[in-house]
Coordinates of C-alpha atoms in Angstrom, one line a residue:
M1 CA -20.9 -19.7 30.1
T2 CA -18.2 -18.2 28.9
L3 CA -17.0 -18.7 24.8
K4 CA -14.2 -20.3 23.6
I5 CA -13.0 -18.5 20.2
A6 CA -9.5 -20.1 18.8
S7 CA -8.1 -18.5 15.7
I8 CA -6.0 -20.8 13.3
V9 CA -3.0 -19.7 11.6
P10 CA 0.2 -21.1 9.8
S11 CA 2.6 -19.1 11.9
H12 CA 2.3 -15.8 14.6
T13 CA 4.8 -14.1 12.3
A14 CA 5.5 -15.8 8.9
G15 CA 3.7 -13.6 6.3
G16 CA 0.9 -10.8 6.6
I17 CA -1.9 -13.3 8.3
G18 CA -0.5 -14.0 11.5
P19 CA 0.6 -10.2 12.6
V20 CA -3.4 -9.5 11.2
C21 CA -5.3 -12.0 13.2
G22 CA -2.7 -11.6 16.0
Y23 CA -4.8 -8.0 16.3
A24 CA -8.0 -9.5 15.8
A25 CA -7.4 -12.1 18.5
E26 CA -6.0 -9.5 20.9
S27 CA -9.1 -7.1 20.6
L28 CA -11.3 -9.8 20.9
A29 CA -9.7 -11.0 24.3
N30 CA -9.2 -7.2 25.6
N31 CA -12.8 -6.5 25.0
E32 CA -15.2 -9.7 24.8
P33 CA -15.8 -11.8 28.0
W34 CA -14.8 -14.8 25.7
E35 CA -11.7 -17.2 26.4
V36 CA -9.9 -16.1 23.0
S37 CA -6.7 -18.2 21.8
I38 CA -4.5 -17.3 18.7
V39 CA -3.1 -20.9 17.6
A40 CA -0.4 -21.4 15.1
L41 CA 0.0 -24.8 13.4
H42 CA 3.7 -25.2 12.4
D43 CA 5.6 -22.7 14.7
P44 CA 7.8 -24.7 17.7
E45 CA 5.6 -25.7 20.3
R46 CA 4.8 -23.3 23.0
T47 CA 2.0 -22.2 25.0
Y48 CA 1.6 -19.0 27.0
K49 CA -0.8 -16.3 28.3
D50 CA -0.6 -12.5 27.4
P51 CA -0.2 -11.3 31.1
D52 CA -1.8 -7.8 29.3
T53 CA -4.8 -9.2 27.3
G54 CA -5.4 -12.8 28.6
L55 CA -4.8 -13.8 24.7
N56 CA -3.7 -17.2 25.0
V57 CA -0.8 -17.7 22.4
I58 CA -0.7 -21.4 21.3
S59 CA 2.0 -22.9 18.7
L60 CA 1.3 -26.5 17.8
G61 CA 4.4 -27.7 16.3
L62 CA 3.0 -29.2 13.5
A63 CA 5.3 -31.2 11.0
N64 CA 3.2 -34.1 10.1
N65 CA -0.3 -35.9 10.4
H66 CA -1.5 -31.9 10.3
C67 CA -5.2 -33.3 10.5
E68 CA -5.2 -36.0 13.1
K69 CA -3.2 -34.0 15.4
F70 CA -5.2 -30.9 15.0
L71 CA -8.6 -32.8 15.8
K72 CA -6.6 -34.2 18.9
W73 CA -6.0 -30.6 20.0
L74 CA -9.4 -29.5 19.3
D75 CA -11.1 -32.5 21.0
Q76 CA -8.8 -31.8 24.1
H77 CA -9.4 -28.1 23.9
P78 CA -13.0 -27.6 22.8
Q79 CA -13.9 -24.4 21.3
D80 CA -17.4 -22.7 20.9
V81 CA -15.8 -21.3 17.4
V82 CA -12.7 -21.8 15.6
I83 CA -11.8 -19.3 12.9
T84 CA -9.4 -20.6 9.9
S85 CA -6.9 -18.3 8.3
D86 CA -5.0 -20.1 5.2
V87 CA -4.3 -23.5 7.1
N88 CA -4.7 -25.5 4.1
L89 CA -2.9 -28.4 5.7
I90 CA -5.9 -29.3 7.9
E91 CA -8.5 -28.5 5.2
P92 CA -9.5 -32.2 5.2
A93 CA -10.1 -32.1 8.9
F94 CA -13.3 -29.1 8.1
P95 CA -15.8 -31.8 7.9
Y96 CA -14.7 -33.6 10.9
F97 CA -14.6 -30.6 13.1
P98 CA -17.2 -31.3 16.5
P99 CA -20.6 -30.5 15.7
S100 CA -20.6 -27.9 18.8
T101 CA -18.0 -26.1 17.0
A102 CA -18.8 -23.1 14.6
H103 CA -16.5 -22.8 12.1
I104 CA -15.6 -19.7 10.5
V105 CA -13.3 -19.4 7.1
Q106 CA -11.4 -15.9 6.8
L107 CA -9.7 -14.7 3.4
H108 CA -7.5 -12.2 3.5
D109 CA -6.1 -12.8 -0.2
S110 CA -7.7 -11.7 -3.5
M111 CA -6.6 -15.1 -5.4
K112 CA -9.2 -17.7 -6.4
R113 CA -7.6 -20.5 -4.8
Y114 CA -8.3 -19.1 -1.7
R115 CA -12.1 -18.2 -2.1
Q116 CA -12.7 -22.0 -3.5
V117 CA -11.6 -23.1 0.4
A118 CA -15.0 -21.5 1.1
I119 CA -16.9 -22.9 -1.8
R120 CA -15.4 -26.4 -1.3
N121 CA -16.4 -26.8 2.2
H122 CA -19.4 -24.9 2.2
M123 CA -21.5 -27.3 3.9
F124 CA -19.2 -27.6 6.6
I125 CA -18.6 -24.2 7.5
D126 CA -21.0 -21.4 9.4
G127 CA -19.2 -18.3 8.3
V128 CA -17.1 -16.3 6.0
V129 CA -15.7 -13.6 6.8
T130 CA -13.5 -11.6 4.2
V131 CA -11.1 -8.4 4.6
A132 CA -12.2 -6.3 2.0
N133 CA -16.0 -5.8 0.7
H134 CA -14.5 -6.6 -3.2
L135 CA -14.1 -10.1 -2.3
L136 CA -17.5 -10.9 -1.0
V137 CA -18.5 -9.1 -4.6
L138 CA -16.8 -12.4 -6.0
L139 CA -17.8 -15.0 -3.3
N140 CA -21.3 -14.3 -2.3
P141 CA -22.8 -15.3 -6.2
K142 CA -21.0 -18.8 -5.5
L143 CA -22.2 -19.5 -2.5
D144 CA -25.8 -18.2 -3.0
K145 CA -25.7 -20.5 -6.1
L146 CA -24.9 -23.6 -3.7
Q147 CA -27.2 -22.5 -1.1
F148 CA -24.9 -21.8 1.6
K149 CA -27.2 -21.5 4.9
G150 CA -24.0 -19.8 6.9
L151 CA -23.7 -15.9 7.0
T152 CA -20.8 -14.0 4.8
R153 CA -19.5 -10.5 5.7
S154 CA -16.7 -7.9 5.1
V155 CA -14.7 -6.8 8.1
H156 CA -11.8 -4.6 7.7
N157 CA -8.5 -5.3 8.8
G158 CA -7.2 -3.1 11.4
A159 CA -3.8 -2.2 13.4
S160 CA -2.7 -1.1 16.9
Y161 CA -0.3 2.0 15.9
P162 CA 2.5 3.8 17.9
E163 CA 1.9 7.2 19.2
P164 CA 1.7 9.9 16.3
C165 CA 4.8 11.8 16.4
V166 CA 5.8 15.4 15.2
R167 CA 6.5 14.9 11.3
E168 CA 9.3 17.3 10.0
S169 CA 9.1 17.6 6.4
D170 CA 11.9 18.8 4.2
P171 CA 10.9 21.4 1.7
E172 CA 13.9 21.1 -0.4
K173 CA 12.5 17.0 -1.4
I174 CA 9.7 15.2 -1.2
R175 CA 10.3 11.8 0.4
L176 CA 8.3 8.5 -1.2
L177 CA 8.1 5.4 0.5
F178 CA 7.7 1.8 -1.0
V179 CA 6.9 -1.2 1.0
G180 CA 6.9 -4.4 -0.1
R181 CA 8.6 -7.8 -1.6
M182 CA 10.5 -7.4 -4.7
D183 CA 8.2 -9.0 -6.9
P184 CA 6.8 -7.5 -10.1
I185 CA 3.2 -8.1 -9.0
K186 CA 4.1 -5.6 -6.2
G187 CA 4.7 -2.9 -9.3
I188 CA 8.2 -2.8 -8.4
F189 CA 9.3 -1.7 -12.3
D190 CA 7.0 1.1 -12.0
L191 CA 9.5 2.9 -9.7
P192 CA 12.6 3.4 -12.1
P193 CA 10.4 5.2 -14.6
L194 CA 8.3 7.2 -12.2
L195 CA 11.6 8.5 -10.6
H196 CA 12.6 9.3 -14.0
Q197 CA 9.9 11.0 -15.1
L198 CA 10.0 13.1 -12.2
D199 CA 13.7 13.8 -12.6
Q200 CA 12.7 15.1 -15.8
L201 CA 10.3 17.6 -14.2
N202 CA 13.1 18.5 -12.0
V203 CA 10.9 17.6 -8.7
P204 CA 13.6 16.9 -6.2
A205 CA 12.9 13.1 -5.2
E206 CA 13.8 10.6 -2.8
L207 CA 12.7 6.9 -2.6
R208 CA 12.9 4.7 0.1
I209 CA 12.5 0.9 -0.4
V210 CA 11.7 -1.5 2.4
G211 CA 11.0 -5.1 2.4
G212 CA 14.1 -6.5 0.3
E213 CA 16.5 -5.6 -2.5
S214 CA 16.8 -6.6 -6.1
E215 CA 19.9 -6.6 -8.5
A216 CA 17.3 -6.3 -11.6
L217 CA 15.4 -3.3 -10.0
K218 CA 18.9 -1.9 -9.2
K219 CA 19.5 -1.9 -13.2
K220 CA 16.5 -0.5 -13.8
F221 CA 17.4 2.3 -11.6
E222 CA 21.1 2.8 -13.0
E223 CA 19.4 2.3 -16.4
A224 CA 17.3 5.2 -15.9
G225 CA 19.7 7.4 -14.3
V226 CA 18.2 8.0 -11.0
E227 CA 20.1 5.5 -8.7
R228 CA 21.3 8.5 -6.6
N229 CA 17.9 9.1 -5.6
V230 CA 17.0 5.8 -3.8
I231 CA 17.4 4.3 -0.4
W232 CA 17.6 0.9 -0.2
S233 CA 16.5 -0.3 3.7
G234 CA 15.9 -4.0 3.0
K235 CA 13.7 -5.9 5.4
I236 CA 13.5 -4.2 8.8
P237 CA 11.8 -4.8 11.8
H238 CA 7.9 -4.1 11.7
Q239 CA 8.3 -1.2 14.1
E240 CA 10.8 0.5 11.8
C241 CA 8.0 0.4 9.1
F242 CA 6.2 3.0 11.1
E243 CA 9.4 4.8 11.3
A244 CA 10.0 4.8 7.4
A245 CA 6.4 6.4 7.2
A246 CA 7.0 9.3 9.7
N247 CA 9.9 10.1 7.8
S248 CA 8.3 10.1 4.1
E249 CA 5.4 12.0 2.8
V250 CA 4.1 9.7 0.3
L251 CA 3.7 6.4 -0.1
L252 CA 3.5 4.1 -3.6
M253 CA 0.9 1.6 -3.1
I254 CA 1.4 0.2 -6.8
S255 CA 0.6 -3.4 -6.1
R256 CA -1.5 -5.1 -9.2
V257 CA -3.0 -7.4 -6.7
E258 CA -4.1 -6.3 -3.0
A259 CA -6.9 -7.8 -1.0
F260 CA -7.0 -5.1 1.6
G261 CA -3.6 -3.4 2.3
M262 CA -2.0 -3.1 5.7
V263 CA 0.7 -1.2 4.6
T264 CA -1.4 1.4 3.1
I265 CA -3.5 1.9 6.7
E266 CA 0.0 1.6 9.1
A267 CA 1.7 4.5 6.6
M268 CA -1.3 6.4 6.7
S269 CA -1.2 6.4 10.6
M270 CA 2.1 7.9 10.6
G271 CA 0.3 10.9 8.2
C272 CA 1.9 9.6 5.1
V273 CA -0.6 10.3 1.7
P274 CA -0.8 7.0 0.1
I275 CA -1.0 7.2 -3.7
A276 CA -2.9 3.8 -5.0
Y277 CA -3.6 2.0 -8.8
D278 CA -7.6 2.6 -9.1
L279 CA -7.9 -1.6 -9.1
P280 CA -10.2 -3.7 -7.3
S281 CA -8.7 -4.2 -4.1
G282 CA -8.9 -3.0 -0.5
S283 CA -6.8 0.6 -1.2
R284 CA -10.6 1.8 -3.0
E285 CA -12.1 1.0 0.4
I286 CA -9.8 2.5 2.1
I287 CA -8.6 5.7 0.4
E288 CA -10.8 8.9 0.0
D289 CA -9.7 10.0 -3.2
G290 CA -8.4 13.9 -2.8
K291 CA -9.3 13.8 1.0
N292 CA -6.5 11.6 2.4
G293 CA -4.9 10.0 -0.3
F294 CA -5.6 9.0 -4.2
V295 CA -6.6 6.4 -6.6
I296 CA -4.9 6.8 -10.4
N297 CA -4.8 5.5 -13.3
P298 CA -2.8 2.2 -13.5
G299 CA 0.5 2.5 -14.7
K300 CA 0.0 6.0 -16.4
I301 CA 3.4 7.5 -15.1
P302 CA 3.4 10.6 -16.4
A303 CA -0.1 11.7 -14.8
F304 CA 1.6 9.5 -11.4
A305 CA 4.6 12.0 -11.7
D306 CA 2.6 15.2 -12.1
L307 CA 0.6 14.3 -9.1
I308 CA 3.6 14.2 -7.3
E309 CA 4.8 17.2 -8.9
N310 CA 1.6 19.3 -7.4
L311 CA 2.2 17.6 -4.2
H312 CA 6.0 18.7 -3.3
G313 CA 4.9 22.4 -5.0
N314 CA 1.6 22.8 -2.2
R315 CA 3.1 21.7 0.7
R316 CA 0.2 22.9 2.9
Y317 CA -2.4 20.5 0.9
L318 CA -0.1 18.0 1.3
E319 CA 0.0 18.4 5.2
Q320 CA -3.6 18.6 5.1
L321 CA -3.8 15.2 3.2
G322 CA -1.2 13.7 5.7
N323 CA -3.6 14.9 8.5
S324 CA -6.4 13.6 7.3
A325 CA -4.9 9.9 6.3
A326 CA -3.6 9.8 10.0
E327 CA -7.2 10.3 11.4
R328 CA -8.5 7.9 9.0
A329 CA -6.3 5.1 9.6
R330 CA -6.5 5.6 13.4
T331 CA -10.1 5.9 13.8
Q332 CA -11.3 3.7 10.9
F333 CA -8.8 0.9 10.6
N334 CA -7.7 0.0 14.3
A335 CA -7.5 -2.8 16.1
T336 CA -10.4 -2.3 18.9
D337 CA -12.7 -2.0 15.7
L338 CA -11.2 -4.9 14.0
G339 CA -12.2 -7.0 17.1
R340 CA -15.4 -5.1 17.9
E341 CA -16.7 -6.1 14.2
L342 CA -15.4 -9.5 14.4
G343 CA -16.9 -10.1 17.6
K344 CA -20.4 -8.9 15.9
F345 CA -20.0 -11.2 13.5
I346 CA -19.0 -14.3 15.8
R347 CA -22.2 -13.8 17.6
D348 CA -24.2 -13.5 14.4
V349 CA -22.8 -16.7 13.1
L350 CA -23.6 -18.6 16.6
K351 CA -27.0 -17.6 16.3
N352 CA -27.3 -18.3 12.5
K353 CA -26.0 -21.7 13.1
A354 CA -28.6 -22.7 16.1
Q355 CA -31.1 -22.2 13.4
H356 CA -29.2 -23.4 10.0
P357 CA -26.3 -25.5 11.6
S358 CA -24.0 -26.9 9.2
Q359 CA -23.2 -30.5 8.5
R360 CA -20.4 -32.5 10.2
I361 CA -19.4 -35.8 9.4
T362 CA -18.9 -38.3 12.3
A363 CA -17.6 -41.2 10.9
P364 CA -14.0 -41.9 12.2
P365 CA -11.7 -39.9 9.6
Q366 CA -9.2 -41.4 7.4
F367 CA -6.9 -39.2 6.0
T368 CA -3.8 -39.3 3.5
E369 CA -0.8 -37.1 4.1
V370 CA -1.5 -33.6 2.9
K371 CA 0.9 -31.6 1.1
K372 CA 1.3 -28.2 1.1
T373 CA -0.9 -27.4 -2.1
S374 CA -0.1 -24.7 -4.3
G375 CA -2.3 -23.0 -7.2
K376 CA -1.9 -24.2 -10.9
Y377 CA 0.4 -21.1 -11.4
Q378 CA 3.0 -22.2 -8.6
V379 CA 3.4 -25.6 -10.0
I380 CA 5.2 -24.1 -13.1
P381 CA 8.9 -23.4 -12.7
E382 CA 10.3 -20.2 -11.2
S383 CA 12.0 -19.1 -13.9
F384 CA 9.5 -18.8 -16.0
R385 CA 6.5 -17.7 -13.4
S386 CA 9.1 -15.0 -12.9
L387 CA 8.8 -14.1 -16.7
I388 CA 5.4 -14.0 -16.7
R389 CA 5.3 -11.6 -13.8
K390 CA 7.1 -9.2 -15.3
T391 CA 5.3 -9.7 -18.7
L392 CA 1.9 -9.4 -17.3
C393 CA 2.7 -6.9 -14.8
D394 CA 3.3 -4.5 -17.5
Y395 CA -0.7 -4.6 -17.8
P396 CA -1.8 -3.7 -14.3
N397 CA -5.6 -4.1 -15.2
L398 CA -5.2 -7.4 -16.6
T399 CA -2.8 -8.4 -14.1
N400 CA -5.3 -7.8 -11.2
W401 CA -8.1 -9.8 -13.3
I402 CA -6.0 -13.0 -13.9
F403 CA -5.2 -13.3 -10.2
R404 CA -8.7 -12.5 -9.2
N405 CA -10.3 -15.0 -11.3
L406 CA -8.1 -17.9 -12.9

């Protein structure tokens, strides 16, 4: 009998979860003898089958009564396994999933409130899969105390990459790349002092910023006297992000909190060398320090600039690092491996479920309309949140601890 597997996401395109789960679903559909679907709760209603992979791409268009409507869909389209990713609007429906359906919660974020989903629902789920090992370190002790009978595992993210290209280096300058939203959590206010320090060292640096624009950040570049060294690309299509990486030597991964780091592996795949802060994050699991990138002491701008100066002065080493980075991303963090490891976990969960089935509630469900939930931090007015982020992010280690534990 062909297994039916459904990956449930908020949206196919919004945020990073939809595309990552799409990579995994495509790989499962390509390589497993299963009927695989990726289901977006909130995108406009649509259903089609990808002719190349056989993946069912479904959008339910849910705007209200999310729990009832999703359970109705699940009743009409029975699944052997459902994998849910950041779908808090249907969380009250978790206990009412059919007993025959194995439920796996997938965690993509470092913040505590995401882990709490698995902890709150430990009786009703059969497995938890995280995108990085450091998330399991925080989750497993909590589940062990609750005597969780399901399985947990870390399966690193992966991606489908464009064909490698011939990189054209510019020995006259070192080209830096930052990709991310314009948020202090992403470390954007480390960029002006870094460029200023490089300027003081007479290192000809060019910084391309992808992901948006920020008047506050522009002002900081102007105050540092380095605005001439910055190229603003704004928000660009995903494919163009690969092109930006192919035309850059160094990726600046300076986020205070990063569960995995899709930007990191995608840039590495194009030969762009990552420099990341040494914090509990996916960077520690992706980058082999000194071999295909660097993990450095957070916020130490002079040492950061010295490293970039050394790379600019040793182009042969920089090229070797880039080649090694591309090899690591393409061989260790690709969509095929992601699908294969996720497939193994699914099989193990089904085997374990036969011996240790999760609980389900069979009584007719009664739901009140669920509002999209936010953590305690999100209920603070945005103006104050912005000030908090700006202040906290001057202390990378503290910020990382707070967002992972509070």
